[in-house]
Short mmCIF file of C-alpha atoms in Angstrom, two decimals:
data_model
loop_
_atom_site.label_atom_id
_atom_site.label_comp_id
_atom_site.label_asym_id
_atom_site.label_seq_id
_atom_site.Cartn_x
_atom_site.Cartn_y
_atom_site.Cartn_z
CA ARG A 1 59.73 316.55 -19.84
CA PRO A 2 60.46 312.80 -20.18
CA VAL A 3 57.78 310.10 -19.24
CA MET A 4 58.81 307.40 -17.19
CA ALA A 5 56.98 304.20 -18.48
CA GLY A 6 57.41 300.89 -15.52
CA THR A 7 59.53 301.09 -12.55
CA LEU A 8 63.27 300.90 -12.15
CA PRO A 9 65.24 299.04 -9.34
CA ALA A 10 66.55 300.50 -6.36
CA ARG A 11 68.15 299.55 -3.10
CA VAL A 12 66.89 301.38 0.30
CA THR A 13 69.75 303.14 2.08
CA SER A 14 70.69 304.71 5.36
CA THR A 15 72.62 307.77 6.80
CA THR A 16 74.10 304.78 9.05
CA GLU A 17 76.59 302.52 7.88
CA ASN A 18 75.74 298.79 8.64
CA ASP A 19 72.43 300.14 9.57
CA THR A 20 69.75 297.65 10.07
CA TYR A 21 66.63 299.63 8.83
CA GLY A 22 66.42 302.31 6.13
CA HIS A 23 66.71 305.89 7.45
CA ILE A 24 63.10 307.75 7.32
CA ASP A 25 62.38 311.52 7.68
CA LYS A 26 59.53 312.88 9.66
CA ASP A 27 56.85 311.53 6.93
CA GLY A 28 57.94 307.98 6.55
CA ARG A 29 59.65 308.78 3.57
CA TYR A 30 63.01 306.87 2.14
CA ARG A 31 66.26 307.23 0.75
CA VAL A 32 67.35 305.02 -2.17
CA ASN A 33 70.05 304.09 -4.26
CA MET A 34 69.03 303.34 -8.09
CA LEU A 35 71.08 300.44 -9.10
CA PHE A 36 71.74 302.11 -12.76
CA ASP A 37 73.31 305.24 -10.81
CA ARG A 38 77.39 304.82 -10.98
CA ASP A 39 78.00 308.18 -9.49
CA SER A 40 79.61 307.98 -5.93
CA TRP A 41 77.13 309.83 -3.27
CA GLU A 42 77.68 310.31 0.56
CA THR A 43 75.64 307.02 2.09
CA GLY A 44 72.10 307.85 2.65
CA PHE A 45 71.64 310.79 0.37
CA GLU A 46 71.55 309.01 -3.28
CA SER A 47 68.58 310.17 -3.66
CA LEU A 48 66.09 312.85 -2.66
CA TRP A 49 62.99 311.79 -0.12
CA VAL A 50 60.59 308.91 -1.61
CA ARG A 51 57.45 308.21 -0.44
CA GLN A 52 56.47 304.42 -0.22
CA SER A 53 53.22 302.56 -1.59
CA ARG A 54 51.21 301.00 1.22
CA PRO A 55 47.95 298.88 1.00
CA TYR A 56 46.56 300.82 3.77
CA ALA A 57 47.33 304.60 4.67
CA GLY A 58 45.34 307.61 6.07
CA ASP A 59 45.52 310.52 8.77
CA THR A 60 47.17 309.00 11.93
CA TYR A 61 46.32 305.32 10.85
CA GLY A 62 47.93 302.51 8.00
CA LEU A 63 50.30 299.55 7.83
CA HIS A 64 53.84 300.64 8.26
CA LEU A 65 56.26 297.46 8.05
CA PRO A 66 59.89 299.14 8.17
CA LEU A 67 62.17 298.59 4.81
CA LEU A 68 66.01 297.28 5.70
CA ALA A 69 68.59 299.02 4.18
CA GLY A 70 69.76 297.12 1.33
CA THR A 71 66.14 296.09 0.65
CA GLU A 72 65.51 296.05 -3.31
CA VAL A 73 62.38 298.49 -4.32
CA ALA A 74 60.79 298.89 -7.07
CA ILE A 75 60.69 302.75 -8.04
CA GLY A 76 57.59 303.90 -9.78
CA PHE A 77 56.89 307.61 -11.09
CA GLU A 78 53.56 309.47 -10.26
CA ASP A 79 52.00 309.96 -13.96
CA GLY A 80 55.73 308.98 -15.29
CA ASN A 81 56.85 312.20 -14.09
CA PRO A 82 60.47 311.21 -13.29
CA ASP A 83 60.76 314.24 -10.78
CA ARG A 84 58.23 312.31 -8.72
CA PRO A 85 59.47 308.97 -7.87
CA TYR A 86 57.79 306.55 -5.35
CA ILE A 87 58.43 302.94 -4.03
CA ALA A 88 56.06 300.64 -5.70
CA GLY A 89 57.03 297.58 -4.39
CA VAL A 90 59.40 295.63 -2.27
CA LEU A 91 61.39 292.56 -3.95
CA HIS A 92 62.96 289.69 -2.83
CA ASP A 93 66.26 288.58 -4.68
CA SER A 94 69.22 286.20 -4.54
CA ALA A 95 70.75 287.85 -1.74
CA HIS A 96 67.38 288.26 0.29
CA GLY A 97 65.50 285.05 -0.35
CA ASP A 98 61.56 285.06 0.13
CA HIS A 99 60.60 282.96 3.53
CA VAL A 100 57.81 281.33 1.69
CA THR A 101 58.86 278.59 -0.77
CA ILE A 102 57.34 275.86 -2.38
CA ARG A 103 58.28 274.05 1.06
CA ASN A 104 55.42 276.15 2.78
CA TYR A 105 53.37 277.94 0.12
CA LYS A 106 50.09 277.58 1.73
CA ARG A 107 51.10 279.58 4.57
CA ASN A 108 50.42 283.26 5.21
CA VAL A 109 53.25 284.66 6.92
CA LEU A 110 54.18 287.99 8.68
CA ARG A 111 58.01 288.01 10.03
CA THR A 112 60.06 290.86 10.71
CA PRO A 113 63.59 290.52 11.08
CA ALA A 114 64.00 289.91 14.70
CA ASN A 115 61.66 287.05 14.08
CA ASN A 116 58.08 288.42 15.69
CA LYS A 117 55.86 286.19 13.76
CA ILE A 118 52.23 285.78 12.97
CA ARG A 119 51.48 282.63 10.62
CA LEU A 120 48.31 281.37 9.25
CA ASP A 121 48.22 277.98 7.57
CA ASP A 122 45.78 277.14 5.19
CA GLU A 123 46.94 273.88 4.19
CA ARG A 124 43.02 271.75 4.50
CA GLY A 125 42.86 269.57 7.47
CA ARG A 126 46.26 271.28 9.02
CA GLU A 127 44.95 274.90 9.85
CA HIS A 128 46.46 276.63 12.39
CA ILE A 129 47.61 279.97 13.56
CA LYS A 130 50.99 281.21 15.19
CA VAL A 131 51.54 284.61 16.88
CA SER A 132 55.20 284.19 18.38
CA THR A 133 58.22 286.46 19.64
CA GLU A 134 61.69 285.62 20.56
CA TYR A 135 61.81 288.18 23.69
CA GLY A 136 62.49 286.36 26.74
CA GLY A 137 63.34 283.12 25.09
CA LYS A 138 59.95 282.40 23.16
CA SER A 139 56.48 283.43 23.79
CA GLN A 140 53.68 281.99 22.03
CA LEU A 141 49.84 281.37 21.57
CA ASN A 142 49.62 278.51 19.08
CA LEU A 143 45.62 277.62 17.39
CA GLY A 144 44.51 274.49 15.85
CA HIS A 145 46.88 272.00 14.36
CA LEU A 146 50.35 272.55 16.54
CA VAL A 147 53.73 271.67 14.69
CA ASP A 148 57.11 271.57 15.15
CA GLY A 149 59.91 273.42 13.24
CA GLU A 150 59.70 270.45 11.10
CA LYS A 151 56.28 270.62 10.52
CA GLN A 152 55.37 267.59 12.55
CA GLN A 153 52.18 267.59 14.64
CA ARG A 154 52.88 268.47 18.51
CA GLY A 155 49.32 268.90 19.83
CA GLU A 156 46.01 270.19 18.70
CA GLY A 157 43.83 273.04 20.00
CA PHE A 158 45.54 276.02 21.52
CA GLU A 159 48.83 276.51 23.66
CA LEU A 160 49.56 279.86 25.34
CA ARG A 161 53.30 279.37 26.30
CA THR A 162 56.49 281.61 27.33
CA ASP A 163 59.60 280.93 28.58
CA SER A 164 59.33 284.26 30.58
CA TRP A 165 56.85 285.44 32.85
CA GLY A 166 53.32 285.28 32.48
CA ALA A 167 49.87 286.62 34.04
CA ILE A 168 46.49 286.49 33.32
CA ARG A 169 44.04 289.20 34.90
CA ALA A 170 40.55 289.87 34.47
CA GLN A 171 38.58 292.52 36.77
CA LYS A 172 35.35 291.08 36.44
CA GLY A 173 36.53 287.43 36.59
CA ILE A 174 37.72 284.33 35.04
CA PHE A 175 35.62 281.59 33.99
CA ILE A 176 37.34 278.74 32.99
CA SER A 177 35.68 275.12 31.96
CA ALA A 178 36.01 272.04 30.49
CA ASP A 179 32.46 271.97 29.35
CA GLY A 180 32.00 271.62 25.71
CA GLN A 181 30.10 274.45 23.23
CA ALA A 182 30.34 272.73 19.79
CA ARG A 183 31.02 275.17 16.95
CA ALA A 184 31.51 278.12 19.22
CA GLN A 185 27.67 278.32 19.41
CA GLY A 186 26.30 279.52 22.51
CA GLN A 187 27.31 282.54 24.69
CA VAL A 188 30.78 283.07 25.91
CA LEU A 189 29.97 282.96 30.04
CA GLU A 190 26.99 279.96 29.94
CA MET A 191 27.57 278.83 33.07
CA GLN A 192 24.93 276.09 33.11
CA ALA A 193 26.30 273.11 32.90
CA ALA A 194 28.92 274.48 35.78
CA MET A 195 26.19 275.52 38.05
CA SER A 196 24.60 272.10 37.36
CA GLN A 197 27.77 269.91 38.81
CA LEU A 198 28.53 272.71 41.75
CA GLU A 199 24.59 271.97 42.67
CA GLN A 200 24.86 268.37 42.48
CA ALA A 201 28.16 269.01 44.64
CA ARG A 202 26.30 270.75 47.22
CA SER A 203 23.82 268.22 47.37
CA LEU A 204 26.32 265.34 47.70
CA ALA A 205 27.96 267.52 50.40
CA GLU A 206 24.72 268.31 52.44
CA ALA A 207 23.92 264.05 51.92
CA LEU A 208 27.36 263.30 53.57
CA ARG A 209 26.80 265.74 56.42
CA SER A 210 23.54 264.35 57.16
CA ALA A 211 24.80 260.62 56.97
CA ALA A 212 27.91 261.94 59.73
CA GLU A 213 25.59 263.39 61.55
CA ALA A 214 23.17 260.16 61.91
CA ALA A 215 25.94 257.74 62.53
CA ARG A 216 26.82 260.22 65.22
CA ALA A 217 23.52 260.18 66.86
CA GLU A 218 23.61 256.17 66.48
CA LEU A 219 27.30 256.45 68.68
#
């Protein structure tokens, strides 16, 4: 048999016209259209099912990022066997540009077609993390150096916000404190500072009560 060296370009296809996502079978395999193939095929049947190489995979676990119909992929061949193709990688092209460019190349970004987003910015002195979804307007968790769409600072620390409903629920209790705990040192539920302030408040209330009783007695 012939031996295939390197990879060949192809595009992910779908059995449905104008389908957003590529069609997969029960095993998560795709069909692709080899770019050198000039024959006419029924849409979504241009190849046999092709496995996709992933950085993490196993029984009941793994990493799956759905490919869109029309996405360019590089087809490799197991042991060079032309009958054993697989998707070796996914490529940007002139029609589907990379969302990370020289403008934001210090960012590590996972962004879906629906703009669900996890962003980790490694620019020194401006580090931040953003987790965001568009559902219900926009809901976000922002950490660190908070910026707007133009990379202008809009705050620092953390922000949890939504344009929709929000709820905080903890069965065992919630502890909210403005007491410092530098560099994330100490126990999460350290309450000594809060307890000291409560004790001071109790002592002050007792003193005020005693003073009020004394004033009433003098009258």
